[in-house]
PDB file of C-alpha atoms and ligand atoms in Angstrom:
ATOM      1  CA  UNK A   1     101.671  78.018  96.282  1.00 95.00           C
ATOM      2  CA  UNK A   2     101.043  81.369  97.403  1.00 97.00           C
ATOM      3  CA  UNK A   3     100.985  82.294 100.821  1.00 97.00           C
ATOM      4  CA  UNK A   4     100.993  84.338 103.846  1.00 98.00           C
ATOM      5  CA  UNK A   5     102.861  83.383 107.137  1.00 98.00           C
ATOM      6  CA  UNK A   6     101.021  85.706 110.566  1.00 98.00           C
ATOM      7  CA  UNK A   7     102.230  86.284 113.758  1.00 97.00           C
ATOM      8  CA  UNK A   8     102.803  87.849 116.595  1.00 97.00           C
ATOM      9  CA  UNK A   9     106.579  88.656 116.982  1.00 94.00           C
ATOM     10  CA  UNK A  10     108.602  86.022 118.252  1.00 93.00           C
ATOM     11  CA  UNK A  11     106.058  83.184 117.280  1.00 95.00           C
ATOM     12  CA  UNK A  12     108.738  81.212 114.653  1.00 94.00           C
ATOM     13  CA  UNK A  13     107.600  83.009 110.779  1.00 95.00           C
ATOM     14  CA  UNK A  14     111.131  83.482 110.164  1.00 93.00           C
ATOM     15  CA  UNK A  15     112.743  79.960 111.779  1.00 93.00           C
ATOM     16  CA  UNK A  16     109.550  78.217 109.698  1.00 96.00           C
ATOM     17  CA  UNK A  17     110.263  80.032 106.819  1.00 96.00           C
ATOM     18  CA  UNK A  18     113.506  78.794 106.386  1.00 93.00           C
ATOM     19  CA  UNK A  19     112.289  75.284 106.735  1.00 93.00           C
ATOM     20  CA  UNK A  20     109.267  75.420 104.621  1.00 94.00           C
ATOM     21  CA  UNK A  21     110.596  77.121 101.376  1.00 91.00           C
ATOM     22  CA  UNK A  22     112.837  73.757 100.986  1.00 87.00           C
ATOM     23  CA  UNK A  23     109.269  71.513 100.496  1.00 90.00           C
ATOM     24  CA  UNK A  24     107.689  74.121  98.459  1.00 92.00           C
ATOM     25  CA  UNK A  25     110.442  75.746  96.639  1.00 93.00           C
ATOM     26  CA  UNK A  26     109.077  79.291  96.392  1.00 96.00           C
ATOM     27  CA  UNK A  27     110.846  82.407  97.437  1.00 96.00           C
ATOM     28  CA  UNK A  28     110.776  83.365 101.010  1.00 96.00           C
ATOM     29  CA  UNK A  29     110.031  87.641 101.221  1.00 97.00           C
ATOM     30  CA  UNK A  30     110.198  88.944 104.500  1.00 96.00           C
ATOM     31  CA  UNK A  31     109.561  92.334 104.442  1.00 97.00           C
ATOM     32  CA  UNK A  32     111.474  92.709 107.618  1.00 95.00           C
ATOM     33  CA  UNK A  33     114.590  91.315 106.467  1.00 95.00           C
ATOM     34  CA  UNK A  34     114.085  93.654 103.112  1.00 97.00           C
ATOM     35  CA  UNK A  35     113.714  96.365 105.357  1.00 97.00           C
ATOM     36  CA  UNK A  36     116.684  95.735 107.509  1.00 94.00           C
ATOM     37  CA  UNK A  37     118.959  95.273 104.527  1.00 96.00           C
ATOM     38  CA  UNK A  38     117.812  98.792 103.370  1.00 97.00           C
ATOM     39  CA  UNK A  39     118.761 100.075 106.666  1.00 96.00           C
ATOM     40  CA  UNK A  40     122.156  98.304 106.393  1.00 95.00           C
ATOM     41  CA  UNK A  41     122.685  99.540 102.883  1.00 97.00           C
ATOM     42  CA  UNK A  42     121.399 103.320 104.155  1.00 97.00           C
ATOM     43  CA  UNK A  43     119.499 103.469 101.352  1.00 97.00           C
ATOM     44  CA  UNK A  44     116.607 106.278 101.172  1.00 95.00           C
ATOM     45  CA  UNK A  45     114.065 103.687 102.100  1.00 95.00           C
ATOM     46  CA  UNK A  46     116.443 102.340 104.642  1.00 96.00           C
ATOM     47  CA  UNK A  47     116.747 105.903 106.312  1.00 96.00           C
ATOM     48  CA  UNK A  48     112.859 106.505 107.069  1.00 95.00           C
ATOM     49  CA  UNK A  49     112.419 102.898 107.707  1.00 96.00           C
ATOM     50  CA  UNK A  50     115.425 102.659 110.530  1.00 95.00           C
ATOM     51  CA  UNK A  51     113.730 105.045 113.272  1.00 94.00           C
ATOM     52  CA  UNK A  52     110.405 103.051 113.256  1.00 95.00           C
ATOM     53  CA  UNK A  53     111.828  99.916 113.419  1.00 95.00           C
ATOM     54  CA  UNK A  54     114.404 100.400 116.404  1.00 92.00           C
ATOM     55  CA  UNK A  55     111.084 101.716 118.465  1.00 91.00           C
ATOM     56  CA  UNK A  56     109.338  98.435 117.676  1.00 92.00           C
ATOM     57  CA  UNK A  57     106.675 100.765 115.728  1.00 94.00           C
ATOM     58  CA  UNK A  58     105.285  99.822 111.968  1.00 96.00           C
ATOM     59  CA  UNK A  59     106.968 101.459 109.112  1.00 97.00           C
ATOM     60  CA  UNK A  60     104.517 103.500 107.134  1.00 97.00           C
ATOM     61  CA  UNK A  61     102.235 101.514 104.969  1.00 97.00           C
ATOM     62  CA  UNK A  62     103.052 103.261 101.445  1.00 95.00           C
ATOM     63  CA  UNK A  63     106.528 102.462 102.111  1.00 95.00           C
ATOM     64  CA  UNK A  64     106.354  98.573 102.964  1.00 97.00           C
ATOM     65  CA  UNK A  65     103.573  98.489 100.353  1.00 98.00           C
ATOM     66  CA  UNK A  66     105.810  99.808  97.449  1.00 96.00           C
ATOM     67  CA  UNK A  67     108.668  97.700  98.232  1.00 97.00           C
ATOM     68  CA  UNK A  68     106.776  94.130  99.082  1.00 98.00           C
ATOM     69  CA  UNK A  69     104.343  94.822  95.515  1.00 97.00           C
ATOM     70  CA  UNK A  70     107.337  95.712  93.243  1.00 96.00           C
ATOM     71  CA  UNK A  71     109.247  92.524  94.923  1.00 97.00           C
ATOM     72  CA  UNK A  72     106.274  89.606  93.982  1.00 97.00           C
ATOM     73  CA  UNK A  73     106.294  90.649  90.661  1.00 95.00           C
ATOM     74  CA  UNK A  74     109.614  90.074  90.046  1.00 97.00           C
ATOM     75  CA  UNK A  75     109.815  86.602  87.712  1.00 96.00           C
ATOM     76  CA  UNK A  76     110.735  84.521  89.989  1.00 96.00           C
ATOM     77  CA  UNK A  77     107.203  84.924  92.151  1.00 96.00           C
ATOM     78  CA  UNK A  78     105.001  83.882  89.284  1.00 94.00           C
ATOM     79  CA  UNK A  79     104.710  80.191  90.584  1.00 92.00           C
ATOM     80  CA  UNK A  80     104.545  81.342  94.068  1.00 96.00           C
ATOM     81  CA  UNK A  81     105.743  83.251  97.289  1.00 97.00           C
ATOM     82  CA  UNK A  82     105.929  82.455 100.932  1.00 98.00           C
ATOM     83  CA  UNK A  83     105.131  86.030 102.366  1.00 98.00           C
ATOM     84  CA  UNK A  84     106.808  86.275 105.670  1.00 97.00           C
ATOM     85  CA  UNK A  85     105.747  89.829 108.035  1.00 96.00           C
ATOM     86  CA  UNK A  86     103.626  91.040 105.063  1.00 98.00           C
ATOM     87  CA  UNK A  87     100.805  92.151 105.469  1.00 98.00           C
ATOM     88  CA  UNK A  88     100.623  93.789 108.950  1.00 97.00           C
ATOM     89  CA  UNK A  89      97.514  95.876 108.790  1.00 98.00           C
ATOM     90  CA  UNK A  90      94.270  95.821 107.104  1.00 97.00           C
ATOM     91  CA  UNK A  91      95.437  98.923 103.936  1.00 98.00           C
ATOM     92  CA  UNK A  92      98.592  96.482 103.517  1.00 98.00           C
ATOM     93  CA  UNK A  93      96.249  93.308 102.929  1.00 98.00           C
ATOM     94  CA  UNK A  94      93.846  95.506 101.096  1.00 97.00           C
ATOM     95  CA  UNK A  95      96.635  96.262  98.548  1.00 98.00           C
ATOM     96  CA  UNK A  96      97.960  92.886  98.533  1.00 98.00           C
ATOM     97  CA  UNK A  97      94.890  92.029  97.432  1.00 97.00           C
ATOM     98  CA  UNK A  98      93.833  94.702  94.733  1.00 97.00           C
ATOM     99  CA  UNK A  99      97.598  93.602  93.290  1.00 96.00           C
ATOM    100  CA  UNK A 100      96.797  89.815  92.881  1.00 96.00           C
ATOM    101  CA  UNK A 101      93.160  90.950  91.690  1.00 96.00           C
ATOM    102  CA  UNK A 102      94.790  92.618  88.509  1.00 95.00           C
ATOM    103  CA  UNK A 103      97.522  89.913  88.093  1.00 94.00           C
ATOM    104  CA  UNK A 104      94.534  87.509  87.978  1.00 95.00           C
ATOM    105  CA  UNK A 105      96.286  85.398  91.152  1.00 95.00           C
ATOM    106  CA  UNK A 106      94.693  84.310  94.106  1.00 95.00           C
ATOM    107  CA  UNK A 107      96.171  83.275  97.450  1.00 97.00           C
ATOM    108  CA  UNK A 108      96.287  79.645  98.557  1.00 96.00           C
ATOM    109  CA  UNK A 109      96.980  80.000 102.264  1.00 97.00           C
ATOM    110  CA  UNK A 110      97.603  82.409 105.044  1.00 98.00           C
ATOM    111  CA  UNK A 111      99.246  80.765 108.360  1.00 98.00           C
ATOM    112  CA  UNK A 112      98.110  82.163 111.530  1.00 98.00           C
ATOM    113  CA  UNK A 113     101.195  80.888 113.733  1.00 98.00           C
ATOM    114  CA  UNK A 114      99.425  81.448 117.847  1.00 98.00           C
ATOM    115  CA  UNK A 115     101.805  81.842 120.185  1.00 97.00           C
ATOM    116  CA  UNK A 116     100.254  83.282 124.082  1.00 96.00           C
ATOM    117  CA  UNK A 117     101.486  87.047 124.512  1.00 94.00           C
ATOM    118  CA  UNK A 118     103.330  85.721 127.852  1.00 92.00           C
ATOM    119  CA  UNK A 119     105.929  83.467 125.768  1.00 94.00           C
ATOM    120  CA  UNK A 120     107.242  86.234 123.053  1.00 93.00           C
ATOM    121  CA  UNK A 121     109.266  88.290 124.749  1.00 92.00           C
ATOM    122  CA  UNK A 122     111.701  85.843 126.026  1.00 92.00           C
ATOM    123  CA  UNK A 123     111.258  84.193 122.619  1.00 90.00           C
ATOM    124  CA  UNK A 124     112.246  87.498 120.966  1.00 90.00           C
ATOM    125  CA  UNK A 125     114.563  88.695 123.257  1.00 93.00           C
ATOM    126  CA  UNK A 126     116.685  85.225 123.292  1.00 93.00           C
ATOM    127  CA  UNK A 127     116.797  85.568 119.312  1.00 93.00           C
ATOM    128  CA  UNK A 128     120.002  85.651 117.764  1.00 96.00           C
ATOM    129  CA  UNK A 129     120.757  85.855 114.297  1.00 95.00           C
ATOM    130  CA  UNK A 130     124.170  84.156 111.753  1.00 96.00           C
ATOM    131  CA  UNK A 131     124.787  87.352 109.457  1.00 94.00           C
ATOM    132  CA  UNK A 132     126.459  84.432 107.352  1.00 95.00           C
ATOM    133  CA  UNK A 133     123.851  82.375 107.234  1.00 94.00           C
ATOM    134  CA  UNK A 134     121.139  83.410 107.812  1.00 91.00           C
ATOM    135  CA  UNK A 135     119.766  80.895 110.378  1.00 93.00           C
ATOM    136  CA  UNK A 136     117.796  82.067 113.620  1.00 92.00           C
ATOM    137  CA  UNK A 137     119.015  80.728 117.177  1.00 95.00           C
ATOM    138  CA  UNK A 138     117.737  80.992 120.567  1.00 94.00           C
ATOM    139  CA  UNK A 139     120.474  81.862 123.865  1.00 94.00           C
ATOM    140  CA  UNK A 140     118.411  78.917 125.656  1.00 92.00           C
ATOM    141  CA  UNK A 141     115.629  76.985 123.698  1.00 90.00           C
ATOM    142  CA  UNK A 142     118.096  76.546 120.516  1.00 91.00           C
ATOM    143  CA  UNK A 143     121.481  77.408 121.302  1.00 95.00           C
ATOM    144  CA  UNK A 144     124.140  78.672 118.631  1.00 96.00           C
ATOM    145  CA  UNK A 145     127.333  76.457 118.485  1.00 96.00           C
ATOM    146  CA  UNK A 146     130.331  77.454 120.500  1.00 95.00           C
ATOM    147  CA  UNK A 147     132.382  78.558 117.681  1.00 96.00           C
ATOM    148  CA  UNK A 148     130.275  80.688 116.004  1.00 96.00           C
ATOM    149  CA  UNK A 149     128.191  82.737 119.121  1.00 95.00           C
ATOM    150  CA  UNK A 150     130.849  85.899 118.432  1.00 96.00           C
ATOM    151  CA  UNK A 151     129.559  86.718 115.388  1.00 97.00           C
ATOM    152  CA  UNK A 152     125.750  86.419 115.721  1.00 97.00           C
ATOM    153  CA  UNK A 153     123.772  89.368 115.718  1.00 95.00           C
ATOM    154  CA  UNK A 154     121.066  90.867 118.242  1.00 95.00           C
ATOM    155  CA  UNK A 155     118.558  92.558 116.395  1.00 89.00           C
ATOM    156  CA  UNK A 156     118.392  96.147 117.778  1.00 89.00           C
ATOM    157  CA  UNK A 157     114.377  95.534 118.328  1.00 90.00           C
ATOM    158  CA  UNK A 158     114.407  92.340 119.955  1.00 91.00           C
ATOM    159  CA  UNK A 159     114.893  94.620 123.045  1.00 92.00           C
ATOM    160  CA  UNK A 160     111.884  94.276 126.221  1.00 93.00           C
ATOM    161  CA  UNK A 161     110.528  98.063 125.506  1.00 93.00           C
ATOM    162  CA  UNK A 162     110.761  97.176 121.614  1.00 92.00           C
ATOM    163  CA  UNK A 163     108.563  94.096 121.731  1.00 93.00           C
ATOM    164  CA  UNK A 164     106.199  95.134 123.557  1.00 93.00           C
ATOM    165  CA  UNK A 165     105.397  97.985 121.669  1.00 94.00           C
ATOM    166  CA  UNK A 166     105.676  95.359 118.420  1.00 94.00           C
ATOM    167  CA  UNK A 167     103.006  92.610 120.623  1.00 96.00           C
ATOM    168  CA  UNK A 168     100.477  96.012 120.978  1.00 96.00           C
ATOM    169  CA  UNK A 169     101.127  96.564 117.881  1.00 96.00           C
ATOM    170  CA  UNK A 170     100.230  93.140 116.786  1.00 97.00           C
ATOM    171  CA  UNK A 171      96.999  92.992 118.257  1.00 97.00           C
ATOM    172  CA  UNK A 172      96.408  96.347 117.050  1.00 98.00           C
ATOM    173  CA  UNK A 173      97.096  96.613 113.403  1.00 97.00           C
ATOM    174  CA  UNK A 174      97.827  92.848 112.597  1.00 97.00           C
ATOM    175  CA  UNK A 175      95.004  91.042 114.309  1.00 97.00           C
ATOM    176  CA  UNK A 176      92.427  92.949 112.602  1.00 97.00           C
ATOM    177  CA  UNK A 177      93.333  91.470 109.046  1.00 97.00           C
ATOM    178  CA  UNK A 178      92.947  87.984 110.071  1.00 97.00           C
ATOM    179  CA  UNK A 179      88.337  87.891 109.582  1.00 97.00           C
ATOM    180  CA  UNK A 180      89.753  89.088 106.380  1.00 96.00           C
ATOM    181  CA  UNK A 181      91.017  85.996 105.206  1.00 98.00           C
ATOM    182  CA  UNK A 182      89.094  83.684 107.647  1.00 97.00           C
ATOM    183  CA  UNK A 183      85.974  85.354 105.505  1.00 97.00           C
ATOM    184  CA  UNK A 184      87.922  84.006 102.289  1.00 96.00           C
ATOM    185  CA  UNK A 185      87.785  80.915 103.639  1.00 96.00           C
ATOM    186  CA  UNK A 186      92.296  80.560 103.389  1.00 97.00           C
ATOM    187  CA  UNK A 187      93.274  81.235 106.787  1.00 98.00           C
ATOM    188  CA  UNK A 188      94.803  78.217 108.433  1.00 98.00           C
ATOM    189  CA  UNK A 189      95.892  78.445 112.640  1.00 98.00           C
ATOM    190  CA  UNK A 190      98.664  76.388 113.724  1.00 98.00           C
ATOM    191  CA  UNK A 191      99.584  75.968 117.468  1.00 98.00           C
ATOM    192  CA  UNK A 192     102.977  77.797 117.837  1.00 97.00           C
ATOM    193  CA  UNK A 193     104.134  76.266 121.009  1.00 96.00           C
ATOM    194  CA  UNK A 194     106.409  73.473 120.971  1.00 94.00           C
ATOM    195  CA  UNK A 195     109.592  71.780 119.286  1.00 93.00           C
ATOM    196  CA  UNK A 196     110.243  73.673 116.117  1.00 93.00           C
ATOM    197  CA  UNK A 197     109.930  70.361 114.158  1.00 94.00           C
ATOM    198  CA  UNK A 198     106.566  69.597 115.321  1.00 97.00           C
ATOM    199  CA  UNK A 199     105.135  73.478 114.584  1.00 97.00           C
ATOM    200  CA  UNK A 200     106.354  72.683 110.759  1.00 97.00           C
ATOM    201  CA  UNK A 201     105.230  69.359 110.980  1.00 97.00           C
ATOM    202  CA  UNK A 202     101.872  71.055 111.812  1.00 98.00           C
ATOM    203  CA  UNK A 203     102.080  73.403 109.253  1.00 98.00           C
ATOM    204  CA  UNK A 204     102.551  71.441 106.286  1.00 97.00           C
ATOM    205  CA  UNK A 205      99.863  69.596 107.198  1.00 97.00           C
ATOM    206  CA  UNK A 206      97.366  71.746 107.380  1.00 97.00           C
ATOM    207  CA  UNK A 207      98.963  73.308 103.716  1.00 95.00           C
ATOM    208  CA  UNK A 208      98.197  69.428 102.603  1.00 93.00           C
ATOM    209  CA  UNK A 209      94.725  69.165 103.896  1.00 84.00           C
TER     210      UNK A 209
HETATM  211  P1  AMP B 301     110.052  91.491 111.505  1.00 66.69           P
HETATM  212  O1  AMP B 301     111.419  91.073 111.086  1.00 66.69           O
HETATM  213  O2  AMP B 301     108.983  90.915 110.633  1.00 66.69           O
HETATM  214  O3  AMP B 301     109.800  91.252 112.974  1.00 66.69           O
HETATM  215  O4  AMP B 301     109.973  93.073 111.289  1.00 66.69           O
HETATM  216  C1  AMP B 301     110.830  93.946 111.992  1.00 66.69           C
HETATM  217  C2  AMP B 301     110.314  95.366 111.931  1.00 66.69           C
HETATM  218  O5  AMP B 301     110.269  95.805 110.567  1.00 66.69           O
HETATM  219  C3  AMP B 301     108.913  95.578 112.453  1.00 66.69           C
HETATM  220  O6  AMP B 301     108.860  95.734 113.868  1.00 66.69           O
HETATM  221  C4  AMP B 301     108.514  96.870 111.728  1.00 66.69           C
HETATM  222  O7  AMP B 301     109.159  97.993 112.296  1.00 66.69           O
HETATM  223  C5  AMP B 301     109.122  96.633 110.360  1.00 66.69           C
HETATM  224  N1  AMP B 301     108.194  95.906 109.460  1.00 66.69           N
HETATM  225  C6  AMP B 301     108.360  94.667 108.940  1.00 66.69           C
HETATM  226  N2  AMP B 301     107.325  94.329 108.160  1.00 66.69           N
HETATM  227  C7  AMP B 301     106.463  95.381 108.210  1.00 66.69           C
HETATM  228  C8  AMP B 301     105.192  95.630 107.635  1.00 66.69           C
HETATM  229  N3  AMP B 301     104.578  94.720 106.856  1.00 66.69           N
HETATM  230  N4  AMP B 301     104.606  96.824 107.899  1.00 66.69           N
HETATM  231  C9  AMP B 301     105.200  97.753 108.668  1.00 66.69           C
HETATM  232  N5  AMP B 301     106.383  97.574 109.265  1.00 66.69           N
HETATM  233  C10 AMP B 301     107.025  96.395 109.038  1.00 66.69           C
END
């Protein structure tokens, strides 16, 4: 299976991630988490990346391009990949596509998750993140245990002025790829609103169908 999870952020591609790439066994690349890890590890990628990111902006497309192309050719994508963030604007799904063209590879799926504009920034902003584990929480709609709310992180751009500069940016760049794949006949919209359960119980079946 190779596919694409979309989204405005805040809508659940990272939470569903994490639940879907135990059914379908394929790695899980979010080039948001790649690109935080760079920043972490202040490596030269890392560096340009960091400033665009805190301001809720895109990072350059040659950059994310690079790094998400080199990454699903790695071995252990040649089954499959559950593409998480990736791509985010129309020369991103262009390449993605020219890439899979030569590798003779086609995509199975791409997951619009909807979510209303009016519900992501409390859904962002709420977001709070195990650095040990990896696993996503929410202060009020799925709330961390006790023991371990210390150590959870608050990404620096789940901030109000940061996601709304990353929902306009949605509708901008992001938006605009989805007749893309609608035109391919892949694209597959799920309702984003409701128990986290259901929205992958949604999801999988529409993968099934
Ligand atoms: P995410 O974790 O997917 O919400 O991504 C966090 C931030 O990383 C975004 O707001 C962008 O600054 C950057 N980013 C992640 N994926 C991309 C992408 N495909 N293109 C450009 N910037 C990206």
């Amino acid at each position: 299976m190779r596919m694409i999870l979309v989204g405005p952020p805040g809508a659940g591609k990272g939470t569903q991630a994490a639940r879907l790439i135990d059914t379908y066994r394929i790695p899980h690349i979010s080039s948001g988490d790649m690109l935080r890890a760079a920043v972490k590890e202040g490596t030269p990628l890392g560096i340009e990346a960091d400033t665009f990111m805190k301001a809720g902006k895109l990072v350059p497309d040659e950059v994310v391009i690079g790094m998400i192309l080199e990454r699903v050719a790695k071995p252990d994508c040649a089954a499959g990949f559950m593409l998480d963030g990736f791509p985010r604007t129309a020369p991103q799904a262009e390449a993605l596509d020219a890439a899979m063209r030569r590798a003779g590879v086609e995509l199975d799926a791409v997951v619009l998750i909807e979510v209303p504009d009016a519900l992501l920034e409390e859904r962002a902003c709420g977001r709070r993140t195990d650095p040990q584990t990896g696993t996503i929480y929410h202060l009020k709609y799925n709330p961390p245990p006790a023991e371990i709310v210390d150590r959870l992180v608050h990404r620096k751009d789940d901030t109000v002025e940061a996601v709304m500069t990353r929902v306009q940016k949605y509708h901008s760049e992001t938006a605009p790829i989805i007749p893309f794949y609608l035109a391919k006949g892949i694209l597959k919209r799920v309702d984003g609103v409701g128990d986290p359960d259901i929205i992958t119980q949604r999801i999988t079946a529409v993968l099934s169908s």
